[in-house]
Short mmCIF file of C-alpha atoms and ligand atoms in Angstrom, two decimals:
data_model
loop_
_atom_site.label_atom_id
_atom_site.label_comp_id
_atom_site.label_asym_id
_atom_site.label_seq_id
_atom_site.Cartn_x
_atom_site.Cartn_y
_atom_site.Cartn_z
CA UNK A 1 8.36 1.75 19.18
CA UNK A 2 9.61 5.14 19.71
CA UNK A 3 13.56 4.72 19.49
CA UNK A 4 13.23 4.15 15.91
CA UNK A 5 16.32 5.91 13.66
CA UNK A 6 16.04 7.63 10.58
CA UNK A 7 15.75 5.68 7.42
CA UNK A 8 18.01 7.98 5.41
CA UNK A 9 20.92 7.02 4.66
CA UNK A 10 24.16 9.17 4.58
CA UNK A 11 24.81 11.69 1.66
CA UNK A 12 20.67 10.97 0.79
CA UNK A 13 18.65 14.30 0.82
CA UNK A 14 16.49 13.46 4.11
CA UNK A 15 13.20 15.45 2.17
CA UNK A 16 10.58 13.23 0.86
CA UNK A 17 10.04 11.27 -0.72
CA UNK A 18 12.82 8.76 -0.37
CA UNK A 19 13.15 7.06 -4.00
CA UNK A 20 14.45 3.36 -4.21
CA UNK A 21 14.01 2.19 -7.79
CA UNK A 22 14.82 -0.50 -9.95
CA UNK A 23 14.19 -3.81 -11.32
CA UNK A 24 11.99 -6.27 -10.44
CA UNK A 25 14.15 -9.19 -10.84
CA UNK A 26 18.24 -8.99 -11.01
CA UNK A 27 18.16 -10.74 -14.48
CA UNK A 28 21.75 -10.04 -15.85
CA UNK A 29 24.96 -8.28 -14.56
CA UNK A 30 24.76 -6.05 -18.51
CA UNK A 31 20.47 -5.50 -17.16
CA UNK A 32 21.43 -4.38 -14.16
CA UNK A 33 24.50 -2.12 -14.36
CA UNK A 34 22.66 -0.35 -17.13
CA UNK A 35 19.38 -0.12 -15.38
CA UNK A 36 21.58 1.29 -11.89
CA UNK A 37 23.54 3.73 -14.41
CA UNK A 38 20.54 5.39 -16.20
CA UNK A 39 18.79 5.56 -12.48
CA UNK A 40 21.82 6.97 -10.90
CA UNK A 41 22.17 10.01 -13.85
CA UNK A 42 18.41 10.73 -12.90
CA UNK A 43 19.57 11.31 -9.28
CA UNK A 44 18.42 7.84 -8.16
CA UNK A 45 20.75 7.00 -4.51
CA UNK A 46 19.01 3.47 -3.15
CA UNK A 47 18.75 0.74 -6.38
CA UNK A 48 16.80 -1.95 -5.62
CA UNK A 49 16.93 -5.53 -7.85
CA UNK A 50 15.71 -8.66 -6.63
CA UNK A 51 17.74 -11.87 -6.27
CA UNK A 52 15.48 -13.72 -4.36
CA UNK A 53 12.34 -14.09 -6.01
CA UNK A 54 9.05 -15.40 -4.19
CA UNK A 55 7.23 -17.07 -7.49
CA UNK A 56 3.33 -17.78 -7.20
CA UNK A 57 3.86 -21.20 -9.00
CA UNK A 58 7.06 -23.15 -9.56
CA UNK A 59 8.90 -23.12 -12.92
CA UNK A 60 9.24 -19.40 -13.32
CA UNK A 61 12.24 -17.05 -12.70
CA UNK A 62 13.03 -17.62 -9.02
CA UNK A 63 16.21 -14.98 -9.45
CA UNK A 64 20.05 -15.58 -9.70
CA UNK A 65 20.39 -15.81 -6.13
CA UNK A 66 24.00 -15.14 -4.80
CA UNK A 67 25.60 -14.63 -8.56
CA UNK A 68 24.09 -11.39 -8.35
CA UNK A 69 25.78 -9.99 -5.49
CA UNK A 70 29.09 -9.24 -7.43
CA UNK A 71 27.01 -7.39 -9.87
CA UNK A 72 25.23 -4.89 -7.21
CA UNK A 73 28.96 -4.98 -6.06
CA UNK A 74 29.38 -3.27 -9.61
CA UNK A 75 26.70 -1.03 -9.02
CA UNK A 76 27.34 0.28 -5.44
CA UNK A 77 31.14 0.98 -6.57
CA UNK A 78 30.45 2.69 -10.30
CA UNK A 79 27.48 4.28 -9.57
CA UNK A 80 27.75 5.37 -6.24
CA UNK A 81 24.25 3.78 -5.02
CA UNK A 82 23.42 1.86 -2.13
CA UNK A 83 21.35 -1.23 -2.60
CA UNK A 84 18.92 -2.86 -1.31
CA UNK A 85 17.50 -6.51 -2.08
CA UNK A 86 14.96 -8.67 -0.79
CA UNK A 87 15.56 -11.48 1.82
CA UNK A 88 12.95 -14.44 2.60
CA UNK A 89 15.46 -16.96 4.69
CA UNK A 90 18.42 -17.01 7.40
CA UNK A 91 20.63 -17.31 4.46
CA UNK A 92 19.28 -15.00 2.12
CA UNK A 93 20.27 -12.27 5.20
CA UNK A 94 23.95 -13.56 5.50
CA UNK A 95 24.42 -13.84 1.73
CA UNK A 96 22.87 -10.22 1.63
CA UNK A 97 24.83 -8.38 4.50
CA UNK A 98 28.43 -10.41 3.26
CA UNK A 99 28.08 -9.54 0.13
CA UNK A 100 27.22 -5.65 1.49
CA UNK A 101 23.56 -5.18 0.13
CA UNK A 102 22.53 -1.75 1.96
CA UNK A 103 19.14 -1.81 2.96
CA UNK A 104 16.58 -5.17 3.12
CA UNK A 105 12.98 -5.62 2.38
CA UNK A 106 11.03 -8.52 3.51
CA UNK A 107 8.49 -9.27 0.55
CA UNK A 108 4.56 -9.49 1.13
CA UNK A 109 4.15 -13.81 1.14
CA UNK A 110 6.90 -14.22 3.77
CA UNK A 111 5.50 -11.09 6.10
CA UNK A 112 2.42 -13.33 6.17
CA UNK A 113 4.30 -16.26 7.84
CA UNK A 114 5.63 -15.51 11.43
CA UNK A 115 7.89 -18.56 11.22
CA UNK A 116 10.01 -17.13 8.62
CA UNK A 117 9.85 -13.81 9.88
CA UNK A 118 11.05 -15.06 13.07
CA UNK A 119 13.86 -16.52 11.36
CA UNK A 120 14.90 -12.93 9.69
CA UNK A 121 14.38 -11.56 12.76
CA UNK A 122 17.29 -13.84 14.69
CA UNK A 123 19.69 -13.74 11.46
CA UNK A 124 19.59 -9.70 11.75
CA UNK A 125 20.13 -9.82 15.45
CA UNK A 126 23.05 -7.97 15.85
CA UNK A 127 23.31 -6.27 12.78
CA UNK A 128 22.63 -2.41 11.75
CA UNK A 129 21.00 -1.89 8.55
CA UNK A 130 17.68 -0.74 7.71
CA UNK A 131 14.84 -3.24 7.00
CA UNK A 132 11.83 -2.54 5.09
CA UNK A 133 8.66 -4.96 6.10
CA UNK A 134 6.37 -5.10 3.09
CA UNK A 135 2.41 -5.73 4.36
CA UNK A 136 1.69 -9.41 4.28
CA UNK A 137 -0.53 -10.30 1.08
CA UNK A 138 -4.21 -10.49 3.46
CA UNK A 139 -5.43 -7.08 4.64
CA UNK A 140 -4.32 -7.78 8.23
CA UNK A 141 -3.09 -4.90 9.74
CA UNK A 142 -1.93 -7.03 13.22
CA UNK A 143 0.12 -9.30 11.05
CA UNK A 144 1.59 -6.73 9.50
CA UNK A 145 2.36 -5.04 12.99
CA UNK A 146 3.50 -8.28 14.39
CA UNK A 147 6.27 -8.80 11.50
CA UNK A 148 7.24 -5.25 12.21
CA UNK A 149 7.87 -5.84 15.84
CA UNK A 150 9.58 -9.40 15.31
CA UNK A 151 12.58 -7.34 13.34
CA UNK A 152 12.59 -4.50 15.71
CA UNK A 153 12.57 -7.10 18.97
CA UNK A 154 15.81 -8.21 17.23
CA UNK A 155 17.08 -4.88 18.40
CA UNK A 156 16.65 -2.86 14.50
CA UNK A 157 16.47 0.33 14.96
CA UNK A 158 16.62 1.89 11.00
CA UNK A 159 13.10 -0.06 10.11
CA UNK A 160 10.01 1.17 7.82
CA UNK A 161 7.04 -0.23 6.04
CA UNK A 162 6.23 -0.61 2.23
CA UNK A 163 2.36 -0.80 1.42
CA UNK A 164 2.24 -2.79 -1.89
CA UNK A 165 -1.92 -3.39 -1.37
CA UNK A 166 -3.65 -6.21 -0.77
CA UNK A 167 -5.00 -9.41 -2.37
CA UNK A 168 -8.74 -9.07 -2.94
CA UNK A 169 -11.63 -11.27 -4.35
CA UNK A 170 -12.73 -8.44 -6.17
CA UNK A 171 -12.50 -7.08 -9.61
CA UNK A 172 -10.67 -3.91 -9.49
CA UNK A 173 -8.08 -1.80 -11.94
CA UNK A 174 -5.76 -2.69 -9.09
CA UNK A 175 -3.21 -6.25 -8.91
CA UNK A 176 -3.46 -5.42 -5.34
CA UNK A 177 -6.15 -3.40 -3.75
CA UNK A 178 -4.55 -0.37 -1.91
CA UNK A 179 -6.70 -0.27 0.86
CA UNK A 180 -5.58 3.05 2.05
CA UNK A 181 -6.98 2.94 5.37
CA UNK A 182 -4.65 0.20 6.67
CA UNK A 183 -1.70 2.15 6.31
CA UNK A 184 -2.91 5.53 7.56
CA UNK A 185 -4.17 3.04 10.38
CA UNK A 186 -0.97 1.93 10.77
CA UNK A 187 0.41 5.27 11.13
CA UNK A 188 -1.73 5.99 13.86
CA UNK A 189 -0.53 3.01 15.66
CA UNK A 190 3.11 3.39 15.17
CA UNK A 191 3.64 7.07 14.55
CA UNK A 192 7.35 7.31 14.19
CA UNK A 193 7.10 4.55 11.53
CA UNK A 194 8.10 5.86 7.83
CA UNK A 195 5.88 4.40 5.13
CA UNK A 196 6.93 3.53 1.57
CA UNK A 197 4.66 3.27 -1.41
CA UNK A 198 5.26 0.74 -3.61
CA UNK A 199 3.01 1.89 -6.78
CA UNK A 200 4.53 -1.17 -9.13
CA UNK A 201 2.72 -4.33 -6.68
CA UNK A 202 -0.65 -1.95 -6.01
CA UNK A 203 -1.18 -0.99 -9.40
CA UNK A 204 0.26 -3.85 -11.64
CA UNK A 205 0.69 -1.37 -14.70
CA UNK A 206 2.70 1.36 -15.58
CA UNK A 207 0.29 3.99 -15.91
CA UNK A 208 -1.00 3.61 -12.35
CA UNK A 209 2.49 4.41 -11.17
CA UNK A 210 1.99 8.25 -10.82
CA UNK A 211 -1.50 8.73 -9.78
CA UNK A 212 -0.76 6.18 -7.13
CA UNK A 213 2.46 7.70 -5.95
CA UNK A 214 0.76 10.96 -6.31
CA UNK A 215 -2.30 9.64 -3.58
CA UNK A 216 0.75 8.08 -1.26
CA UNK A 217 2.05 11.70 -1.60
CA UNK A 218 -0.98 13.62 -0.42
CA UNK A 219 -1.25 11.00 2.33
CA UNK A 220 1.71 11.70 3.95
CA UNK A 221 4.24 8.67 3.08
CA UNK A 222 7.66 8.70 3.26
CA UNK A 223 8.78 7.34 0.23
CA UNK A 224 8.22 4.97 -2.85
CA UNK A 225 9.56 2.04 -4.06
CA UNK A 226 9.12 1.42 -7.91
CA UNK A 227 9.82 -0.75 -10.19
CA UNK A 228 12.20 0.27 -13.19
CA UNK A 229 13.80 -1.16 -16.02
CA UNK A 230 16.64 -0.52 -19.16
CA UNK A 231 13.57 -2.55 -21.02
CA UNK A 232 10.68 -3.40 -19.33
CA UNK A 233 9.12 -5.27 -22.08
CA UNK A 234 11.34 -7.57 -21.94
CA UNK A 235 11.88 -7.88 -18.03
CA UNK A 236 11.94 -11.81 -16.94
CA UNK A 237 9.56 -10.69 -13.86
CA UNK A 238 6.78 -7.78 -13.52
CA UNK A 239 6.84 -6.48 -16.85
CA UNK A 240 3.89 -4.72 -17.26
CA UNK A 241 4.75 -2.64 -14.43
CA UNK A 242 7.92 -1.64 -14.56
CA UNK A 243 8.75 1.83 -16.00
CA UNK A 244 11.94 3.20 -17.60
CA UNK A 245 14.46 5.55 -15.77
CA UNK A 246 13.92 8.63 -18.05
CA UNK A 247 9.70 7.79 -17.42
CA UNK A 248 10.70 7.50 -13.28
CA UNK A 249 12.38 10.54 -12.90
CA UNK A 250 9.68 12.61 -15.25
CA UNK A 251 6.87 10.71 -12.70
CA UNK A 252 8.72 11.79 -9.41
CA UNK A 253 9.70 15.42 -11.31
CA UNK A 254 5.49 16.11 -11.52
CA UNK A 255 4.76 15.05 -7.98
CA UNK A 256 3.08 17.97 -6.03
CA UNK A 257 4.39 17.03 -2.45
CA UNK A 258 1.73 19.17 -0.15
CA UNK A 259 3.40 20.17 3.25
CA UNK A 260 3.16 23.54 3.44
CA UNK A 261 0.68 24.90 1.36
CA UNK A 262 -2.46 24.48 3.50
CA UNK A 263 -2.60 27.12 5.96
CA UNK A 264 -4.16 26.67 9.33
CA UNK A 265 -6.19 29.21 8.33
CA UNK A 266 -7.74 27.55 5.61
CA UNK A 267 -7.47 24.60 6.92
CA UNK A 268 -9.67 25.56 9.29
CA UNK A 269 -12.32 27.25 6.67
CA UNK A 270 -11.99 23.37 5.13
CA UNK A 271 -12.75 21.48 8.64
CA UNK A 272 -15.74 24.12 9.18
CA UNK A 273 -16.97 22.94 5.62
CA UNK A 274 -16.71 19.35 6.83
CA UNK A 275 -18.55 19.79 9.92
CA UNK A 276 -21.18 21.60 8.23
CA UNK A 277 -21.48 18.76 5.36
CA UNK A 278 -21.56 16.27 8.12
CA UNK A 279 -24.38 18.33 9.76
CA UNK A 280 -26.22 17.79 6.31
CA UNK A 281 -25.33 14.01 6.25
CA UNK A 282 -26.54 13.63 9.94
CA UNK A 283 -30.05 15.15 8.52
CA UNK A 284 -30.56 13.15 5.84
CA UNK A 285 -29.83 9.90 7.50
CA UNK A 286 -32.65 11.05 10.03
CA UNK A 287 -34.77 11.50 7.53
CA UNK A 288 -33.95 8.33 5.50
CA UNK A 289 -34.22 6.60 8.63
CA UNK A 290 -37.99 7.91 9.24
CA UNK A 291 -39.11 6.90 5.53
CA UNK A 292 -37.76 3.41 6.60
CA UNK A 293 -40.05 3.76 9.82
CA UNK A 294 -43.12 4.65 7.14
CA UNK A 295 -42.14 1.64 4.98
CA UNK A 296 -42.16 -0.48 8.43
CA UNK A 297 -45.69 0.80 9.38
CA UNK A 298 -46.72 0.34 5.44
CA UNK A 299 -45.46 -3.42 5.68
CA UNK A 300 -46.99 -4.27 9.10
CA UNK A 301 -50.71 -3.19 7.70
CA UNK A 302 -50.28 -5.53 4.49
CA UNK A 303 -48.72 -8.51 6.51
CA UNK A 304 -45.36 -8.10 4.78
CA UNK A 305 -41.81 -9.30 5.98
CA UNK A 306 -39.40 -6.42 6.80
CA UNK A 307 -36.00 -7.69 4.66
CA UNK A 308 -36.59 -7.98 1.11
CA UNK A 309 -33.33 -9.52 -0.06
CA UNK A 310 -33.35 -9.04 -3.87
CA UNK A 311 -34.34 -5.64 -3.30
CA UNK A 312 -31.11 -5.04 -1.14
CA UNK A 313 -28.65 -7.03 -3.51
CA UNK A 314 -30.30 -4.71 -6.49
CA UNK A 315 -29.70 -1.75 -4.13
CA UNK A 316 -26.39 -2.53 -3.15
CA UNK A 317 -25.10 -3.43 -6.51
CA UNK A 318 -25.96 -0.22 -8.20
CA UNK A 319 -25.15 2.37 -6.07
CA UNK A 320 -21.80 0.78 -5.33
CA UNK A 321 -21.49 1.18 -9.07
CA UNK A 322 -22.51 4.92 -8.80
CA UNK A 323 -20.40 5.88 -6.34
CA UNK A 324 -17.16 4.18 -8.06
CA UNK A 325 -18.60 6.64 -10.77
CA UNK A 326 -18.14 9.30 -8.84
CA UNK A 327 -14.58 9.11 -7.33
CA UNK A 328 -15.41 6.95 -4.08
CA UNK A 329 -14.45 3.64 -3.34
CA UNK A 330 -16.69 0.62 -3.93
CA UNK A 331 -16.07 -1.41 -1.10
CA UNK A 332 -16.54 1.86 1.08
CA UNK A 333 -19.95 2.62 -0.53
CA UNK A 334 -21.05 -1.31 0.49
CA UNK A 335 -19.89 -0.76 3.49
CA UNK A 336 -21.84 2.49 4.34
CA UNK A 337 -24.73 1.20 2.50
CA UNK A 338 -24.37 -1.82 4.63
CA UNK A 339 -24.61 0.10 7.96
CA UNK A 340 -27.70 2.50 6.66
CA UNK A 341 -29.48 -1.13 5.97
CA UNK A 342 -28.99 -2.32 9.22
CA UNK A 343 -30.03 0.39 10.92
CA UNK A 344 -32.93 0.70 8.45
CA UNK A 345 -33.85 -2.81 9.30
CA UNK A 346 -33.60 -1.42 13.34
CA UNK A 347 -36.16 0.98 12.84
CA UNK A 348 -38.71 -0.90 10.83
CA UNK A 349 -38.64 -4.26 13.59
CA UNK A 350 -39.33 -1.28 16.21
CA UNK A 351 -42.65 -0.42 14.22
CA UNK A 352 -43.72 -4.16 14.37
CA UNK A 353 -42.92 -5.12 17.44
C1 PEP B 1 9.04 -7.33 -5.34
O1 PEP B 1 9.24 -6.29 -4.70
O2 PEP B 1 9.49 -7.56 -6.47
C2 PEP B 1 8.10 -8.33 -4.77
C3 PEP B 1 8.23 -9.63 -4.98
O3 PEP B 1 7.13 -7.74 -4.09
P1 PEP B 1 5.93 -8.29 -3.14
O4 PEP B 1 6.60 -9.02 -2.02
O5 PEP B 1 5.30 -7.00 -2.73
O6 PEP B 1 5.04 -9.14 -3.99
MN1 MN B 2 8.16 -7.34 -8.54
#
């Protein structure tokens, strides 16, 4: 995928990141000319509003479908923004592209089903205009690839991704679990691919919008895509993570966007403080590793089995806790702790047998 186009879109300063904000949900033409009007005087150019809306369970606000167009209409000629929606169907992408919507976005439930995708992919074919391809709702990083590919296949050129996180089983602070190293994975497999943040779907709540765009910041995404609202209280979908324009434009004011200011020079002084901590992590585990072999020897003379489960779970539990404590990730802690055990368990079967 290297013939891939700029996202940017004429008259938009090319520097990152590239801002598309607004509401969740097109509710009203009043909610969303005054929502595009406040984010336009804080220097706002893409407005997105949804008119499609993919609802968990039936009965709630599934969007004012094509009587919204006229409004972003309204918005694109008084405010001077492009727009941007998001399409699930065939028709959603004529409706869309008649009625001059700017950019696309394929939401997170329909980049999990390769039928519809498909379907996207043949209504675009043909057509310029960029297409963002949210992650699919599952932390798989080949569908995610494989939606990607269906809309550039259909010969789109102007194409990103948005990572809005992940469902989890897990209790976290997040609605959906940001799983950083899918999208910097991502990267590495399709380099020339710009990434979006979307901070509103990872987070779930407004105050996670700036740390969060912050992190996608550091890491090297291209843009965001947030959620904003005249009113979010009283927003018909997403409320509780929606923010107003003045609060966008004060988050995106306080980002620290990092490109130049690490030299090499002390980038390299960081790298040899890496290797040198790694040297230290490399000892330890070879030390850990020969306790385990004493415990081995130590179980083999009193007749005892080598994997004491509720001892592991114990283990497990509350040093994932104590690493969440200290700024790491508790998934990544059971993982690692994970790996240590087996190997653990490796060395102790070598004493017995
Ligand atoms: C949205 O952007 O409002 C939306 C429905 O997002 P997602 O597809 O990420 O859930
Ligand atoms: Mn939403």
């Amino acid at each position: 995928m290297n013939d891939l186009q700029p996202i940017a879109l004429p008259g938009i300063d090319p520097r990152r990141p590239l801002v598309i904000a607004g509401p969740c949900s097109a509710e009203t033409e009043e909610q969303v000319l005054d929502t595009a009007r406040a984010l336009a005087a804080e220097g706002i150019r893409i407005y997105r509003a949804g008119l499609w809306k993919p609802r968990t369970k039936p009965g709630g606000f599934e969007g004012v479908g094509t009587a919204g167009i006229p409004w972003m209409q309204r918005v694109k000629r008084e405010t001077g923004m492009y727009t941007a929606t998001e399409v699930a169907t065939r028709d959603h992408v004529v409706a869309a592209l008649k009625g001059g919507i700017d950019v696309l976005w394929i939401g997170a439930r329909t980049a999990a089903n390769p039928f519809a995708m498909q379907e996207i992919a043949d209504a675009l074919r043909g057509q310029d205009v960029p297409v963002l391809v949210k992650n699919p709702v599952s932390p798989d990083l080949e569908l995610w690839i494989g939606a990607i590919e269906r809309i550039h296949n259909a010969g789109i050129r102007r194409l990103a991704a948005i990572h809005r996180g992940f469902t989890s089983i897990d209790k976290s602070i997040y609605r959906n679990h940001p799983m950083w190293a899918i999208p910097i994975e991502l990267h590495r497999r399709l380099p020339s691919l710009p990434i979006f943040c979307d901070p509103s779907h990872i987070g779930g709540k407004r105050e996670l919008i700036a740390p969060l765009s912050q992190q996608a910041m550091d890491l090297g995404f291209d843009g965001l895509i947030v959620e904003s609202h005249c009113s979010p209280d009283c927003a018909w979908s997403d409320k509780a993570q929606q923010v107003t324009p003045d609060v966008l434009a004060y988050i995106i004011r306080n980002l620290v966007i990092r490109d130049e200011t690490i030299t090499t020079e002390s980038l390299n002084e960081l790298r040899d403080k890496i290797d040198k901590l790694d040297d230290q992590l490399l000892e330890l585990l070879a030390r850990r590793m020969r306790v385990s072999r004493d415990i081995g020897q130590y179980k083999k003379e009193h007749n005892m089995p080598v994997l004491q489960a509720q001892r592991y779970e114990e283990l497990l539990d509350k040093r994932a806790r104590q690493a969440v404590q200290m700024g790491m990730d508790r998934e990544f802690m059971r993982s690692v702790l994970q790996a240590i055990h087996e190997e653990s368990v490796r060395q102790q079967m070598e004493v017995l047998g």
